[in-house]
Every structure is written in structure tokens, then in C-alpha cells.
CSV table of C-alpha atoms in Angstrom, one decimal:
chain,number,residue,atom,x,y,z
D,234,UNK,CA,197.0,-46.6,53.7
D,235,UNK,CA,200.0,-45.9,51.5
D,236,UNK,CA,202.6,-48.6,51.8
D,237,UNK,CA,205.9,-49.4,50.2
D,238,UNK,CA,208.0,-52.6,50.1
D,239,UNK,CA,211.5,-53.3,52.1
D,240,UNK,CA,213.7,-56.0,52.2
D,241,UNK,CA,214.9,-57.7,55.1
D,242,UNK,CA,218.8,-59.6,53.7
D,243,UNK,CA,218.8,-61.7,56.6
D,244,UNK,CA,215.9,-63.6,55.3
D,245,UNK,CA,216.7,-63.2,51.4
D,246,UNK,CA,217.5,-66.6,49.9
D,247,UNK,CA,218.7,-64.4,46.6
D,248,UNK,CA,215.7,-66.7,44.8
D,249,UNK,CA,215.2,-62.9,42.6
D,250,UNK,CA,211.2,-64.1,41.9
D,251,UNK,CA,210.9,-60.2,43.0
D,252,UNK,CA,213.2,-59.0,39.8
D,253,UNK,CA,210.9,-60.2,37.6
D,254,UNK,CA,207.1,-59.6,39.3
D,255,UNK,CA,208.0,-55.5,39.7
D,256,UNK,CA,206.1,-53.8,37.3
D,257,UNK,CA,208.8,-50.6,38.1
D,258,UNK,CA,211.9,-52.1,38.6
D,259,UNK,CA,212.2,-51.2,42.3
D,260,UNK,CA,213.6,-54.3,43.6
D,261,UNK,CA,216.6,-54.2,40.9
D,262,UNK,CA,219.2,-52.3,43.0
D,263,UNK,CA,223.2,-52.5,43.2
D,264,UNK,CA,222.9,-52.4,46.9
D,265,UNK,CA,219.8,-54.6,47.5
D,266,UNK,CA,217.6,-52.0,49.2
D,267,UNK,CA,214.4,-52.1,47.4
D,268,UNK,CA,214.0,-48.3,45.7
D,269,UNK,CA,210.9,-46.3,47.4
D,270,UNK,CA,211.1,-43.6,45.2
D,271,UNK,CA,210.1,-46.3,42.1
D,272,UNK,CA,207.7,-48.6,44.5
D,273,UNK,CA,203.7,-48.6,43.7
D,274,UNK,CA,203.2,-50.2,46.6
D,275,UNK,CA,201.3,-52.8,44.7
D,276,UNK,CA,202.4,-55.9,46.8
D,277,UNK,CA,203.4,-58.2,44.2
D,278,UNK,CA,206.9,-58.5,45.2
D,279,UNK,CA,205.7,-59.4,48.9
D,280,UNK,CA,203.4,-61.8,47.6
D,281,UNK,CA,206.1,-63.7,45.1
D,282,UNK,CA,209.1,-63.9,47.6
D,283,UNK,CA,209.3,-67.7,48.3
D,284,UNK,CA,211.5,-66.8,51.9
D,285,UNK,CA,209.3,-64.4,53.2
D,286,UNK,CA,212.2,-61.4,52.9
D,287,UNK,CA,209.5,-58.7,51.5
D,288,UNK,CA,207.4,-57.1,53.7
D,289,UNK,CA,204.8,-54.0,53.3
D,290,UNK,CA,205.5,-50.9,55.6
D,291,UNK,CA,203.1,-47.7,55.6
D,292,UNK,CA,204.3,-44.5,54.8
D,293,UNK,CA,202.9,-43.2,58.5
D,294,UNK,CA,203.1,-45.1,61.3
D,295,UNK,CA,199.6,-44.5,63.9
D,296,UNK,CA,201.0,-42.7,67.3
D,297,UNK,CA,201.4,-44.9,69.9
D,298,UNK,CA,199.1,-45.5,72.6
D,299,UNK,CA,199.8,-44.2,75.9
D,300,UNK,CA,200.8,-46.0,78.6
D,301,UNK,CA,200.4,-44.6,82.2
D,302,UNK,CA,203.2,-42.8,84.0
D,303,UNK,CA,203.2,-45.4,86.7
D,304,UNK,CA,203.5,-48.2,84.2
D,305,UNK,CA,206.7,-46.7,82.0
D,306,UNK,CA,208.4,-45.1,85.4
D,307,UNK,CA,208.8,-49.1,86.9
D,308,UNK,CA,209.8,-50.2,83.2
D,309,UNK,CA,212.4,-47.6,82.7
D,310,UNK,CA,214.1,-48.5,86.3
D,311,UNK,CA,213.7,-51.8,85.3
D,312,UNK,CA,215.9,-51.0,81.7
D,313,UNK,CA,218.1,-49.2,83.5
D,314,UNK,CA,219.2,-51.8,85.9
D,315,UNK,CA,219.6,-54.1,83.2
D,316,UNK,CA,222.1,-51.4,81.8
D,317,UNK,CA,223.4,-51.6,84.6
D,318,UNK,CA,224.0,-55.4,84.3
D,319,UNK,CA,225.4,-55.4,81.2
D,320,UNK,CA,228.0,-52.9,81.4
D,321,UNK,CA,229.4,-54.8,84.8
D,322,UNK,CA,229.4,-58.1,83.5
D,323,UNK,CA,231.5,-56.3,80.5
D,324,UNK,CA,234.0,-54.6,82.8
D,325,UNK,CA,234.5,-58.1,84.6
D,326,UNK,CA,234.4,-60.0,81.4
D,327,UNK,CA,237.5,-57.6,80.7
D,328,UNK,CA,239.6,-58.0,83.9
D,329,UNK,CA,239.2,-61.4,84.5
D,330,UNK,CA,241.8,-64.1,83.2
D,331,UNK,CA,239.2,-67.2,83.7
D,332,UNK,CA,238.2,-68.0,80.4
D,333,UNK,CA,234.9,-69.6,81.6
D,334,UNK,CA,234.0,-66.4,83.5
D,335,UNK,CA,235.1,-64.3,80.7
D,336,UNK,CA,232.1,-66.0,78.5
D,337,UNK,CA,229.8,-66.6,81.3
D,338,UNK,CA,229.9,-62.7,81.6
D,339,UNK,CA,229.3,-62.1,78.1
D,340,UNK,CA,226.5,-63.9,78.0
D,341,UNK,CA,225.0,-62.3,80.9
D,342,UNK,CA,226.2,-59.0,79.0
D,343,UNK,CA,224.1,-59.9,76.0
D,344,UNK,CA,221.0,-61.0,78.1
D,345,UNK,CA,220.7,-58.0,79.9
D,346,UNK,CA,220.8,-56.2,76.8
D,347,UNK,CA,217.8,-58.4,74.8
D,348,UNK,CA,215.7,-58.2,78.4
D,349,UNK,CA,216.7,-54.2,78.7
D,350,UNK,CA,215.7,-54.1,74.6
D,351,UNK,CA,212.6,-55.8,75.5
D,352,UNK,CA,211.6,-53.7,78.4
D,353,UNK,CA,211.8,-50.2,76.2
D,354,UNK,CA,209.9,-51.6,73.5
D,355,UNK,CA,206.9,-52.1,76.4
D,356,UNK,CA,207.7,-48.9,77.6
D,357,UNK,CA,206.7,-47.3,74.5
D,358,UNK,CA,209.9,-46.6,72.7
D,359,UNK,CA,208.7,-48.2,70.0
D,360,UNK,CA,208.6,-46.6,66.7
D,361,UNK,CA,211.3,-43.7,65.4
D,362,UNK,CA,208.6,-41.5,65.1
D,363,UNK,CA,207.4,-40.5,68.6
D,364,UNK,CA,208.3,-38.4,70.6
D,365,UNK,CA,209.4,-40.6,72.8
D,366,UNK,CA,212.1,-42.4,71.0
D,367,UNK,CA,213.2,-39.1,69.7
D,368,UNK,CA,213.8,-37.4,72.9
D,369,UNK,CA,215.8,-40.2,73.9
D,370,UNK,CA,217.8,-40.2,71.0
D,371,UNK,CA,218.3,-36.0,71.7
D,372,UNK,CA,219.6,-37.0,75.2
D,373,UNK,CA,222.1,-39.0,74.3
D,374,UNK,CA,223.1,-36.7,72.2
D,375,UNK,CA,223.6,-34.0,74.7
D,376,UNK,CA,225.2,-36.9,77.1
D,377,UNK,CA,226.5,-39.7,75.2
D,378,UNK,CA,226.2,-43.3,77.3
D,379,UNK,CA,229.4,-44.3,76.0
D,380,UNK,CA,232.2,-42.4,74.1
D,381,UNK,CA,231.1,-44.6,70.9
D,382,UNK,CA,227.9,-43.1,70.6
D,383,UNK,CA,227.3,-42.2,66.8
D,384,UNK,CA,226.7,-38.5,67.3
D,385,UNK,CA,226.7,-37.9,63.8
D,386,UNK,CA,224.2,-40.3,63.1
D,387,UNK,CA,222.0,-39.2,65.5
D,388,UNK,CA,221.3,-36.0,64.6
D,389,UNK,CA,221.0,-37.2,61.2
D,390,UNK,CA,217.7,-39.2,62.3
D,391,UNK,CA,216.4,-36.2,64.0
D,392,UNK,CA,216.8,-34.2,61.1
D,393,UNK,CA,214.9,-37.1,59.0
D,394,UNK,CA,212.6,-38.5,61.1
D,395,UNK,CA,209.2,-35.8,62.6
D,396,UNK,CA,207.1,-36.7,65.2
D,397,UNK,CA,204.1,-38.3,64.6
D,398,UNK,CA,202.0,-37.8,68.1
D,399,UNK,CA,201.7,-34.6,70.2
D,400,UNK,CA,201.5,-33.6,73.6
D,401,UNK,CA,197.8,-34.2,74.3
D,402,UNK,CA,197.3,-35.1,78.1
D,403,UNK,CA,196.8,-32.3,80.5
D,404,UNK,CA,199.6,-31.7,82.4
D,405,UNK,CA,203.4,-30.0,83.6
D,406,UNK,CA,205.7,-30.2,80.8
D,407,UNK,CA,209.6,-29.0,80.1
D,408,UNK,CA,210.9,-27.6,77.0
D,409,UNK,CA,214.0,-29.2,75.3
D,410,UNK,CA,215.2,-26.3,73.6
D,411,UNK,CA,214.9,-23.5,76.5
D,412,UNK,CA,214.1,-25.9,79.4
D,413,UNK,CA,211.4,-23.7,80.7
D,414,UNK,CA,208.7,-25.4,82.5
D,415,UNK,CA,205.0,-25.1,82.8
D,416,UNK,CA,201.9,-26.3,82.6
D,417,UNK,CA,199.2,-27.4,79.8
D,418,UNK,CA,195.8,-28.2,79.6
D,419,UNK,CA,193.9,-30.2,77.1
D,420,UNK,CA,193.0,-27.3,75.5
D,421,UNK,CA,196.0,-25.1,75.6
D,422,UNK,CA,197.5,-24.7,72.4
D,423,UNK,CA,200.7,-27.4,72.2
D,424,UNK,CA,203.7,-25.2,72.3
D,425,UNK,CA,205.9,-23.3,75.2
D,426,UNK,CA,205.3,-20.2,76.0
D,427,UNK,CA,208.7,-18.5,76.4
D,428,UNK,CA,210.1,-19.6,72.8
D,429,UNK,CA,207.5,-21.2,71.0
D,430,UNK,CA,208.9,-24.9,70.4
D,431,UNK,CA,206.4,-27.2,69.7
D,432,UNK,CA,205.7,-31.2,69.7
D,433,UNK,CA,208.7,-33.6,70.3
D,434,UNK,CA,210.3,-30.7,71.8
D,435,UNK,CA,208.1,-30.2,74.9
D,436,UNK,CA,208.5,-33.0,77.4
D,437,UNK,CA,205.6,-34.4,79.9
D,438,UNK,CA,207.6,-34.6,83.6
């Protein structure tokens, strides 16, 4: 499996061993971000960072397995309370004049988001290239959870970032681009049949 190396500067202790094991140069950069378009993906700079900062990604992630409907319906309700949490703890956080209840809120703010975090990542939204995680990001495009939301960036990564699974399972499906609905069997060929879109852009339902 073809791999390249990345960087994580959190961990980087700026020890440099990598600057001199790269038989490219790749790890030399002005902004720190290892170069992909000069890494073999030989390893050597994984292997001679003292802190651990290098790691080895594939090109492709595998699809994800699937999880059952049943499984990823409770989890998402579960997320969404969680939301839910979070953004009231933040509104009290900012009406109250109690310093104490001011940070107890935030910190319930920010545990509801790690436990919410935690509960998407079991329910599949895992890697940025299923469909999934990029129909998620497509909805909050069309309606943003908070007027913050980086729009821009957004449709950047759907630009970038393809599918890597399709739509498989027998079943009813809507499409995201003309929002017809209909059904598919495991043999049907993968696309809708009033304007032809195709993988992330059909939906299971």
C-alpha cells in the first residue's frame, strides 16, 4: 500500500533528525508540512523522529465497515443531544454573572462536545472519504449549524476529497442533487434514475 509521511507539530520537539535521513528533501519545508509531492514513502523519517511526530498515512483509506441502521440511528440521537448540551450550557455560560457557573458551564460545554465527537466517530463518520462524512459536510452546507460555519471551506473539501465506498446494500435511497427517491437492489446499477448522480450523492433513508 502506497503511503506518504505527515507531521503532527503538536508532538514535534524540532530535534530536525528528519532533515537529514530524507533521501528527497521532503521534510525541509518553510511551513513544516512535510511535501507529498517529493515523499517516497520510504519510512526513514518515521523511523528517525526521536518524539514520535512522523507518522505513515496511505494514499487510500479502505471504506468503512458498516454498521446497522439501528446501531448509528441511537448514536446519532445520542450526538445530537449532546449538541444540544453544549450549545445550552454556552447560552447560560453567557448570561450568567456567577463566575463559578460561568466555568462550570464551559466545562460542561466542552464535555459534551468530546462525548458528541466521540459518539460520531462510532457512528461511522470516520474518515473524510465516505460518504458519510461527506454528506454531512454537504448538509451543513445547505443549512449551516451556526452562522460561523466555514462555507467556503467546505465546499473546498468536497471538491478535494471523492468517495471512497458506494451504495451497496439493497435498499430505498434519496438523491442529494434532485432529491428523488427510489429504490435499489444489490444488483441495480449505483446511480438515480431521474438524473443520473452517482455514489456520495445517493443517500440510504
Amino acid at each position: 500500500m502506497k503511503k506518504y509521511a505527515v507531521r503532527n507539530l503538536r508532538l514535534c520537539t524540532k530535534d530536525c533528525l528528519c532533515l537529514y535521513v530524507c533521501p528527497t528533501g521532503a521534510t525541509d519545508t518553510e511551513n513544516s508540512i512535510i511535501d507529498t509531492d517529493k515523499c517516497i514513502g520510504c519510512g526513514t523519517c518515521s523511523e528517525a523522529c526521536p518524539s514520535g511526530a512522523i507518522s505513515m498515512v496511505p494514499f487510500e483509506y479502505p471504506p468503512q465497515q458498516k454498521k446497522a441502521e439501528r446501531v448509528t440511528a441511537a448514536i446519532e440521537r445520542l450526538a445530537k443531544n449532546k449538541a444540544d448540551e453544549e450549545r445550552e450550557a454556552l447560552e447560560i455560560a453567557g448570561k450568567t454573572e456567577s463566575a463559578t457557573l460561568k466555568k462550570i458551564m464551559k466545562a460542561l460545554a466542552r464535555s459534551s462536545r468530546l462525548v458528541a465527537e466521540d459518539l460520531m466517530r462510532e457512528c461511522g463518520y470516520m474518515l473524510p472519504q465516505s460518504s458519510n462524512s461527506l454528506s454531512l459536510v454537504r448538509e451543513f452546507i445547505n443549512e449551516r449549524p451556526t452562522a460561523a460555519f466555514p462555507v467556503k471551506e467546505a465546499e473546498e473539501i468536497l471538491y478535494r476529497i471523492k468517495p471512497n465506498d458506494k451504495v451497496t446494500e439493497e435498499g430505498h435511497y434519496r438523491c442529494s442533487v434532485c432529491f428523488s427517491e427510489f429504490d435499489l437492489g444489490k444488483d441495480d446499477e449505483e446511480r438515480c434514475p431521474m438524473c443520473h448522480a452517482e455514489g456520495d450523492k445517493l443517500e440510504r433513508i
